mmCIF file with all atom_site columns, C-alpha atoms in Angstrom:
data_model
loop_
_atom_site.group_PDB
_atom_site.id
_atom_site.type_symbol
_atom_site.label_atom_id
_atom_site.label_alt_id
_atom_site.label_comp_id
_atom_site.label_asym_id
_atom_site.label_entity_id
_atom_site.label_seq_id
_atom_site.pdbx_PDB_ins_code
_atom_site.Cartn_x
_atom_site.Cartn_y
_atom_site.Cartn_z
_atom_site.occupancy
_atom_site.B_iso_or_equiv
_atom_site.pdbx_formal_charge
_atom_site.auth_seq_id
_atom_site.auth_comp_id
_atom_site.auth_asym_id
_atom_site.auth_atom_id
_atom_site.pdbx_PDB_model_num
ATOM 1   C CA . UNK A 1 1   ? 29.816  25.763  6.085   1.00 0.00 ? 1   UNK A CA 1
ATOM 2   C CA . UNK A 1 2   ? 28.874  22.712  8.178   1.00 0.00 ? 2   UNK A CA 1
ATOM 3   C CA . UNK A 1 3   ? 25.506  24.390  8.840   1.00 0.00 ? 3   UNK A CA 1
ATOM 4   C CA . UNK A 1 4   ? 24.536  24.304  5.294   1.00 0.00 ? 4   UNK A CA 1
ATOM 5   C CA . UNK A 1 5   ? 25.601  21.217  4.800   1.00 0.00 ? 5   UNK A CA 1
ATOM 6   C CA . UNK A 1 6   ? 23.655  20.102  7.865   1.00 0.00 ? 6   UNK A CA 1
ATOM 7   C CA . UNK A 1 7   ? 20.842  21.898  6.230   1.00 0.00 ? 7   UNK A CA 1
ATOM 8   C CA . UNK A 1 8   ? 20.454  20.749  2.943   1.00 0.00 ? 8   UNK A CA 1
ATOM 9   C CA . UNK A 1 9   ? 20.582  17.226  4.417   1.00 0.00 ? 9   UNK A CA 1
ATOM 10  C CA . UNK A 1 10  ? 17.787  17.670  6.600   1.00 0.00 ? 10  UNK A CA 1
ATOM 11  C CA . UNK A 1 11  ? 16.096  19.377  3.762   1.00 0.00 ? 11  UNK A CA 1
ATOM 12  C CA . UNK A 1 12  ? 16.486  15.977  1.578   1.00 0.00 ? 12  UNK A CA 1
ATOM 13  C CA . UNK A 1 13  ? 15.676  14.060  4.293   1.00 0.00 ? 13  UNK A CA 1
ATOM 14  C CA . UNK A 1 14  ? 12.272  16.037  4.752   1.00 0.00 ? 14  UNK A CA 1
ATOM 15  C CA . UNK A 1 15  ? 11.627  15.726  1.441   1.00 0.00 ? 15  UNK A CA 1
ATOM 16  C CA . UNK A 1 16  ? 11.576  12.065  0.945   1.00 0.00 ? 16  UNK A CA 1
ATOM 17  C CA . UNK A 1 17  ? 8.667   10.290  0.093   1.00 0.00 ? 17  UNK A CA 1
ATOM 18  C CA . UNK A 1 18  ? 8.493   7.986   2.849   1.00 0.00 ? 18  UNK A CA 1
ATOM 19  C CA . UNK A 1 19  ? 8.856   11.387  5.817   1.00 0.00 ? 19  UNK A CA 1
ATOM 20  C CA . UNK A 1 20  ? 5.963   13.224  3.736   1.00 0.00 ? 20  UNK A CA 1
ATOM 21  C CA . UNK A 1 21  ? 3.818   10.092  3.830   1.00 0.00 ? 21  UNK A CA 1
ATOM 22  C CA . UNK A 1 22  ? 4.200   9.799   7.109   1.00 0.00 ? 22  UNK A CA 1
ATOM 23  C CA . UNK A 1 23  ? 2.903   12.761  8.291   1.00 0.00 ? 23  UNK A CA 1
ATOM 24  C CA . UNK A 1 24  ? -0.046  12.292  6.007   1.00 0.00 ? 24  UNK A CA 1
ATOM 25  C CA . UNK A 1 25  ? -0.716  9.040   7.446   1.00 0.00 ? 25  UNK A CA 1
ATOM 26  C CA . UNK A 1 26  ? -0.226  10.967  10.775  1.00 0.00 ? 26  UNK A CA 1
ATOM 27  C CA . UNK A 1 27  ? -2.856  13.807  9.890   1.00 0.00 ? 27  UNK A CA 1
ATOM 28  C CA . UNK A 1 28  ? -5.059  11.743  8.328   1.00 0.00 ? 28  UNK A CA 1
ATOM 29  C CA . UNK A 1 29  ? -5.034  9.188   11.589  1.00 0.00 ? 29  UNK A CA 1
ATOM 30  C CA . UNK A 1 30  ? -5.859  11.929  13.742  1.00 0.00 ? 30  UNK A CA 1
ATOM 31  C CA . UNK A 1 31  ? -9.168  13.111  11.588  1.00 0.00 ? 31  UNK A CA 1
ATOM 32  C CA . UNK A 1 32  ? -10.108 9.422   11.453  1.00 0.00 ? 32  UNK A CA 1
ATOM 33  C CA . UNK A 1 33  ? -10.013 9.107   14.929  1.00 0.00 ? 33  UNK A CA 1
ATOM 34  C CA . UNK A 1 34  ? -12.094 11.905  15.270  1.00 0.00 ? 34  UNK A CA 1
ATOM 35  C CA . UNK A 1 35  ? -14.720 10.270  13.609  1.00 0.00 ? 35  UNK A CA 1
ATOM 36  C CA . UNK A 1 36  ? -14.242 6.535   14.933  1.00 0.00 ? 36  UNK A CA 1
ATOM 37  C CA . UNK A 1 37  ? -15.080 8.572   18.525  1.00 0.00 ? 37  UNK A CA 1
ATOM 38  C CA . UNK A 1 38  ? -18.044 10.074  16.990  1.00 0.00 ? 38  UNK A CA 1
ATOM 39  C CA . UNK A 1 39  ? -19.446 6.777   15.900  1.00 0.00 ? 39  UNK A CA 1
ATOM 40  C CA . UNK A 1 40  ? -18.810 5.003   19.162  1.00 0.00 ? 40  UNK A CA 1
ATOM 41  C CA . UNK A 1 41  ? -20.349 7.917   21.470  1.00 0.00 ? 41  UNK A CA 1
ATOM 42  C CA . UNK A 1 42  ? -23.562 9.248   19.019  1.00 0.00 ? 42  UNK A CA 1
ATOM 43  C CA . UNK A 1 43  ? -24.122 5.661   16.721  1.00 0.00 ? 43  UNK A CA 1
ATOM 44  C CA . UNK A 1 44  ? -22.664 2.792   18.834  1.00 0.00 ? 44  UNK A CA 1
ATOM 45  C CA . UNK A 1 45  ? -23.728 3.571   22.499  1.00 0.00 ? 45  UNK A CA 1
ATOM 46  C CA . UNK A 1 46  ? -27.032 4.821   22.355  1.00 0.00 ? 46  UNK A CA 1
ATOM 47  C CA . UNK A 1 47  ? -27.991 1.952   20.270  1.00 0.00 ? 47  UNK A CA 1
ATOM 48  C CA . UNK A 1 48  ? -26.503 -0.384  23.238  1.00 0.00 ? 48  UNK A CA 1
ATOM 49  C CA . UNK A 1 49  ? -28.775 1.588   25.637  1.00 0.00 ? 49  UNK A CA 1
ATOM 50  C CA . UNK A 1 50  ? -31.466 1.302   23.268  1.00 0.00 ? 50  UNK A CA 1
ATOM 51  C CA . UNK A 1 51  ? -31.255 -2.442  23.134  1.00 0.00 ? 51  UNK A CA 1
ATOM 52  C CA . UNK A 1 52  ? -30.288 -3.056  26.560  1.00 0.00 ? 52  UNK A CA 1
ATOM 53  C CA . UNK A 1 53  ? -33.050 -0.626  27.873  1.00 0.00 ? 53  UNK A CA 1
ATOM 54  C CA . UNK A 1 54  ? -30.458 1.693   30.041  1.00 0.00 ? 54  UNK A CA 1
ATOM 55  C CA . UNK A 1 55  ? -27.343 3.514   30.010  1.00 0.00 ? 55  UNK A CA 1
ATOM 56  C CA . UNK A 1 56  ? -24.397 2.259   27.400  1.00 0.00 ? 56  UNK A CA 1
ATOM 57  C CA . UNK A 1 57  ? -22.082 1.457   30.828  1.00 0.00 ? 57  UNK A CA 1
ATOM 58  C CA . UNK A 1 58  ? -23.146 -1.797  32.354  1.00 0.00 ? 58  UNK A CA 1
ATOM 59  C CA . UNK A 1 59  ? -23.510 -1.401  36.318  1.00 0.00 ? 59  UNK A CA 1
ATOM 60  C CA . UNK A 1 60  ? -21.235 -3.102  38.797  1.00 0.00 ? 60  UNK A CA 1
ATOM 61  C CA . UNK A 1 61  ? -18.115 -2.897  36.757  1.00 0.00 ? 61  UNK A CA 1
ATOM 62  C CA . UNK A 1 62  ? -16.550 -0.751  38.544  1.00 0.00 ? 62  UNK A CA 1
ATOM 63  C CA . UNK A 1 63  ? -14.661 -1.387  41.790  1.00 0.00 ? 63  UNK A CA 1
ATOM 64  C CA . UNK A 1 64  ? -14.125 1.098   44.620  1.00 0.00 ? 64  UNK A CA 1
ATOM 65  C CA . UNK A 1 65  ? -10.915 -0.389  46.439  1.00 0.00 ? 65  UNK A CA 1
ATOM 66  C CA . UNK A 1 66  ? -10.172 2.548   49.014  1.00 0.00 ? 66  UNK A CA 1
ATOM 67  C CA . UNK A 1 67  ? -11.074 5.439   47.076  1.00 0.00 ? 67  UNK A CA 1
ATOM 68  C CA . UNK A 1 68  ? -8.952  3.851   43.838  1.00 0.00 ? 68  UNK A CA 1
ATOM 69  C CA . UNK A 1 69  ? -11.397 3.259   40.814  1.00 0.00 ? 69  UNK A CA 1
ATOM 70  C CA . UNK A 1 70  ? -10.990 0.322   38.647  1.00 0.00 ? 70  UNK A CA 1
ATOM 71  C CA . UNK A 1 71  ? -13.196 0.698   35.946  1.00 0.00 ? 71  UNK A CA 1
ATOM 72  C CA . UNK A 1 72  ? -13.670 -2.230  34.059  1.00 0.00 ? 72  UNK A CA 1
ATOM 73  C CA . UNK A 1 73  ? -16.053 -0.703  31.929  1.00 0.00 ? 73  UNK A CA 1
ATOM 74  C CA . UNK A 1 74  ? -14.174 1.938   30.425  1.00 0.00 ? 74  UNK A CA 1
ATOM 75  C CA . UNK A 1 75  ? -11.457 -0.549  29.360  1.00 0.00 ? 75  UNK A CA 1
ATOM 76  C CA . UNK A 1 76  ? -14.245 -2.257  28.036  1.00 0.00 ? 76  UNK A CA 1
ATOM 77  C CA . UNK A 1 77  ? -15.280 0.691   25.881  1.00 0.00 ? 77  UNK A CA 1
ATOM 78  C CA . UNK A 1 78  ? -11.537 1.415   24.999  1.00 0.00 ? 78  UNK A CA 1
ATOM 79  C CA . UNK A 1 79  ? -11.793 -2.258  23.532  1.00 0.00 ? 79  UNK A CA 1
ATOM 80  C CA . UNK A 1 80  ? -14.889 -1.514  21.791  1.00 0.00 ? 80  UNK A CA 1
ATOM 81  C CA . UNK A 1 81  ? -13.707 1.889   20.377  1.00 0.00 ? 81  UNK A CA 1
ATOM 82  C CA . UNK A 1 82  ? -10.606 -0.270  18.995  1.00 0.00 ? 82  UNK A CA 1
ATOM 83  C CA . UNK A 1 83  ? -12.342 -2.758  17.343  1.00 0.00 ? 83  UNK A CA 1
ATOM 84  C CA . UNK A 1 84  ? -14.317 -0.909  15.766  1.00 0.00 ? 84  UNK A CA 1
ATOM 85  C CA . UNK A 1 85  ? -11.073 1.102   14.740  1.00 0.00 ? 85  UNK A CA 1
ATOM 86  C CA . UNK A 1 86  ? -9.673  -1.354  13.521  1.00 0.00 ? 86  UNK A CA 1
ATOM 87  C CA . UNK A 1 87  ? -12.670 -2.983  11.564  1.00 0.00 ? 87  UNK A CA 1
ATOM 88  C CA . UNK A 1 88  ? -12.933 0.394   9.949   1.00 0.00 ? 88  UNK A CA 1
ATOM 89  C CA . UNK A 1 89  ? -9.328  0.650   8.727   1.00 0.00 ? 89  UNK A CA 1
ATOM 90  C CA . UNK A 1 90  ? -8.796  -2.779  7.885   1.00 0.00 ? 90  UNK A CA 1
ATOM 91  C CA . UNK A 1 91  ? -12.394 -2.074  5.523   1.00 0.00 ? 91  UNK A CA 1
ATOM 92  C CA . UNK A 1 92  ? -10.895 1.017   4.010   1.00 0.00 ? 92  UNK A CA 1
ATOM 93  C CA . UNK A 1 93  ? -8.070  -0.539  3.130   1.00 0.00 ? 93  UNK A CA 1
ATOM 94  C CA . UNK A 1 94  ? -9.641  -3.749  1.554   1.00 0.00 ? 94  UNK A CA 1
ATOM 95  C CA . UNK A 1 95  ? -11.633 -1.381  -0.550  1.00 0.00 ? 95  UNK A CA 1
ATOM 96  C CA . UNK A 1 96  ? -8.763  0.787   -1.386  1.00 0.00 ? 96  UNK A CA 1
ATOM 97  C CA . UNK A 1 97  ? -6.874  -2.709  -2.200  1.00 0.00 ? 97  UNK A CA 1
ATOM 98  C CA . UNK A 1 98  ? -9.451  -3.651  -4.797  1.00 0.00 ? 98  UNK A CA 1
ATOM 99  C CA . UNK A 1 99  ? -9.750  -0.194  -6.083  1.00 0.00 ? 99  UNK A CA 1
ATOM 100 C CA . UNK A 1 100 ? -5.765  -0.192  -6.969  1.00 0.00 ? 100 UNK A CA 1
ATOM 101 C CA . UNK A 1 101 ? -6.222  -3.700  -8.392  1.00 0.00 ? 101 UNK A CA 1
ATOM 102 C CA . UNK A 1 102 ? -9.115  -2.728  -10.563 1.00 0.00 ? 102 UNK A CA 1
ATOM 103 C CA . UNK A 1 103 ? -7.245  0.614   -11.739 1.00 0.00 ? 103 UNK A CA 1
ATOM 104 C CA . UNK A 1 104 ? -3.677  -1.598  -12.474 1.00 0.00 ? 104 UNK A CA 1
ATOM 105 C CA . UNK A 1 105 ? -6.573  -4.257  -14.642 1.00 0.00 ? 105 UNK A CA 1
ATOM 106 C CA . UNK A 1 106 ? -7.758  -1.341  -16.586 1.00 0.00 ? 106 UNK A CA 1
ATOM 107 C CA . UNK A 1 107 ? -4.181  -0.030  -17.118 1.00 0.00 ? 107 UNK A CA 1
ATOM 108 C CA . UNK A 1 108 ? -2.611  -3.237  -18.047 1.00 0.00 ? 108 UNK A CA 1
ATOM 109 C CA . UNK A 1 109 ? -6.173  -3.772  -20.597 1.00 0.00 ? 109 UNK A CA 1
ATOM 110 C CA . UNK A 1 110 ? -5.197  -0.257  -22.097 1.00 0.00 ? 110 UNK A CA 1
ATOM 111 C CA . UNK A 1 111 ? -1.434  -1.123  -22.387 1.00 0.00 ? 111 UNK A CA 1
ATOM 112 C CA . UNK A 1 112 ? -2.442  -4.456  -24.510 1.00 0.00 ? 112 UNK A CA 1
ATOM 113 C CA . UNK A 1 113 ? -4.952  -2.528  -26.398 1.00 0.00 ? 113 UNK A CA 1
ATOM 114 C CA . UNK A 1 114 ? -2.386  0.425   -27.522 1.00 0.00 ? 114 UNK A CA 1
ATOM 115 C CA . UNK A 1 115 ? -0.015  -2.233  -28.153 1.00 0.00 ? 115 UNK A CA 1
ATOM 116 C CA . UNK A 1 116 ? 2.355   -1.197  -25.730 1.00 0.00 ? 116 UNK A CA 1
ATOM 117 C CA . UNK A 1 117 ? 2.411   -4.603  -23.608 1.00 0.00 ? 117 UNK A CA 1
ATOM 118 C CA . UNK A 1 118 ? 1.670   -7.858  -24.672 1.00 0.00 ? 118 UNK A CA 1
ATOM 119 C CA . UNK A 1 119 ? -1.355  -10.576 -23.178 1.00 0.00 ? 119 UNK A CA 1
ATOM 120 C CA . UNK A 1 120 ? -0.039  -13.098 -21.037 1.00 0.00 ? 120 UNK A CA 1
ATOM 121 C CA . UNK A 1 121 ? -3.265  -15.654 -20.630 1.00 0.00 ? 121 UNK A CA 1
ATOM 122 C CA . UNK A 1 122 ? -1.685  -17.415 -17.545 1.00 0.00 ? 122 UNK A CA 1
ATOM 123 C CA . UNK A 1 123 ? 1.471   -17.759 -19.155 1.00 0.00 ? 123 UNK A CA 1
ATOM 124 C CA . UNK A 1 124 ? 4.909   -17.570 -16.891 1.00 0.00 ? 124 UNK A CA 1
ATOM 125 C CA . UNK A 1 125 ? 7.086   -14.590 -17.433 1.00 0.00 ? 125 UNK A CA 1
ATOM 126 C CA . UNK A 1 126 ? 9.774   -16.181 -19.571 1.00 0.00 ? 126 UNK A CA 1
ATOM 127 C CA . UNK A 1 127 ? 13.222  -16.815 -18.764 1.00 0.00 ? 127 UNK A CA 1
ATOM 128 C CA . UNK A 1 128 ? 15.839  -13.551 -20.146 1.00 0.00 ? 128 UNK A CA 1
ATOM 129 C CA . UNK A 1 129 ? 17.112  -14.294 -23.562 1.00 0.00 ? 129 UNK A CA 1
ATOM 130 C CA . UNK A 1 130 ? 20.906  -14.349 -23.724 1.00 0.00 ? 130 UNK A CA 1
ATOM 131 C CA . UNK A 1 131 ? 23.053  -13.896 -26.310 1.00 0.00 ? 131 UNK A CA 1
ATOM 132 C CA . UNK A 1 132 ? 25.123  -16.542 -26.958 1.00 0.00 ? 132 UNK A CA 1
ATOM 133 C CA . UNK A 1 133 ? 27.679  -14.744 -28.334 1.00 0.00 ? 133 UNK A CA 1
ATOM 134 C CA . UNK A 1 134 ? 28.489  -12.089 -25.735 1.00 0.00 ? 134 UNK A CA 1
ATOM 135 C CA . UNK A 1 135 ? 26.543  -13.677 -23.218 1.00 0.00 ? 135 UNK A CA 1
ATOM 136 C CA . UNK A 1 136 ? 24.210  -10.296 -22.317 1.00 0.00 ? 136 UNK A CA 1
ATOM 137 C CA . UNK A 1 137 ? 20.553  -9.970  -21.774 1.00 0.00 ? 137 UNK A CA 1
ATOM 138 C CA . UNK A 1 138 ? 18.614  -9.399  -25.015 1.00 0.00 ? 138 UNK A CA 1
ATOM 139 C CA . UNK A 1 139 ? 14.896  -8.996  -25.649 1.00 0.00 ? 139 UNK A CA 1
ATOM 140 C CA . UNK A 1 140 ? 12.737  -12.171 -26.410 1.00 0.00 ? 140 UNK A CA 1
ATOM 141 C CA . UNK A 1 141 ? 12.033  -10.891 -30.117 1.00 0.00 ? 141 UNK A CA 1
ATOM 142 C CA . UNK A 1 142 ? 15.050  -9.484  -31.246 1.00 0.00 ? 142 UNK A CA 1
ATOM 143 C CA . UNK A 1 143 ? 17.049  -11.072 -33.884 1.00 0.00 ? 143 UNK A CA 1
ATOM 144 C CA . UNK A 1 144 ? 20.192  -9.161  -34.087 1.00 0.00 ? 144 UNK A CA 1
ATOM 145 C CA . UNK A 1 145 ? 22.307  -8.817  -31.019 1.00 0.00 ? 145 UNK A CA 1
ATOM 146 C CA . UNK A 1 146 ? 22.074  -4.827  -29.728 1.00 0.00 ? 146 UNK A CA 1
ATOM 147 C CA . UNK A 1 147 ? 25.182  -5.301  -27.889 1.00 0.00 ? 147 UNK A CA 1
ATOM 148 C CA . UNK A 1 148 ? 27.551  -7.643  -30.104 1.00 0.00 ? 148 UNK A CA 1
ATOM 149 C CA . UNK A 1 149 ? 25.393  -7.313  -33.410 1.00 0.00 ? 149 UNK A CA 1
ATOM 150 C CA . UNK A 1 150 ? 25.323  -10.951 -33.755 1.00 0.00 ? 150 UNK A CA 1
ATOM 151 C CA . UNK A 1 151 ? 22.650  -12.366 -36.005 1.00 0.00 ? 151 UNK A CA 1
ATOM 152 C CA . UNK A 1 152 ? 20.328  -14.520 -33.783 1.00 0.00 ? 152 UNK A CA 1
ATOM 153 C CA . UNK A 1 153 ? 17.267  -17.477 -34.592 1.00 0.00 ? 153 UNK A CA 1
ATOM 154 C CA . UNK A 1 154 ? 15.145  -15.832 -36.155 1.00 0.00 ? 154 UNK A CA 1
ATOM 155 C CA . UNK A 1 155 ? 16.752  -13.197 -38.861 1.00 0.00 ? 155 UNK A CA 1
ATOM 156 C CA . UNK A 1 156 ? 15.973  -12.765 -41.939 1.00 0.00 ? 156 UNK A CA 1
ATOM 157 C CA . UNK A 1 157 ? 17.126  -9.885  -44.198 1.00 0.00 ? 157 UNK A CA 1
ATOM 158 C CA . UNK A 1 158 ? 15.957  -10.377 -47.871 1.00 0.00 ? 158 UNK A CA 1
ATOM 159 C CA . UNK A 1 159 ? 18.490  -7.437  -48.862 1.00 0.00 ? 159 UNK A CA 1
ATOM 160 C CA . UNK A 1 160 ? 21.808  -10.063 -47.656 1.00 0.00 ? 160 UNK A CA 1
#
């Protein structure tokens, strides 16, 4: 009995959003590093030796200190390799960014235009309305109370 119970919680636990998009992220991480590598080692470097006339690795940057290698220049290219990382992502997610803004524009347009939403043009989101009868929350544009049924500013009834 505890075993199922165990279980099924790590079954809703697995599938939450937030674990699932996760391991996307994860995945997806992995491929893109894949391709940041291929960048650096067939686009990046051979137009450094290109430009500098010789090999991508720069020559005395390496120390031999009793048979211990410190080599300066492959923490140099590690830096590289994460800038450019990191100029890549932070690009992808700009245009991603803009993409979601432009696709919440032409949503909030087609709300206004179906007359499900109304234009705002710089306007503040108002205040709630409150009864003043029983004191709850009420839409901006009603004029009957849905809670107490109180007539509010605004009603008007030509059959009264």
């Amino acid at each position: 009995m505890a075993l199922r119970k165990i279980v099924k919680e790590f079954q809703d636990f697995i599938s939450r959003g937030s674990v699932v998009d996760l391991a996307v992220g994860i995945i997806v991480g992995g491929a893109f590093t894949t391709i940041v590598n291929s960048l650096v080692a067939n686009i990046i470097q051979p137009l450094i030796s290109f430009i500098t006339g010789g090999g991508a690795e720069i020559p005395g940057l390496a120390i031999n200190l009793n048979g211990n290698i410190v080599d300066f220049g492959a923490f140099l290219s590690a830096v590289i390799n994460f800038l450019i990382t990191a100029a890549a992502v932070f690009a992808i997610v700009k245009a991603l960014n803009k993409f979601n803004d432009i696709k919440e524009a032409a949503a909030k347009a087609a709300a206004i235009k179906a007359g499900l939403a109304e234009e705002k043009d710089g306007e503040a989101v108002p205040k709630p309305r409150v009864c003043p009868y029983c004191k709850q929350e009420i839409d901006h544009n009603a004029t009957r109370c849905p809670h107490c049924t109180s007539k509010l500013d605004g009603y008007q009834n030509a059959l009264e």
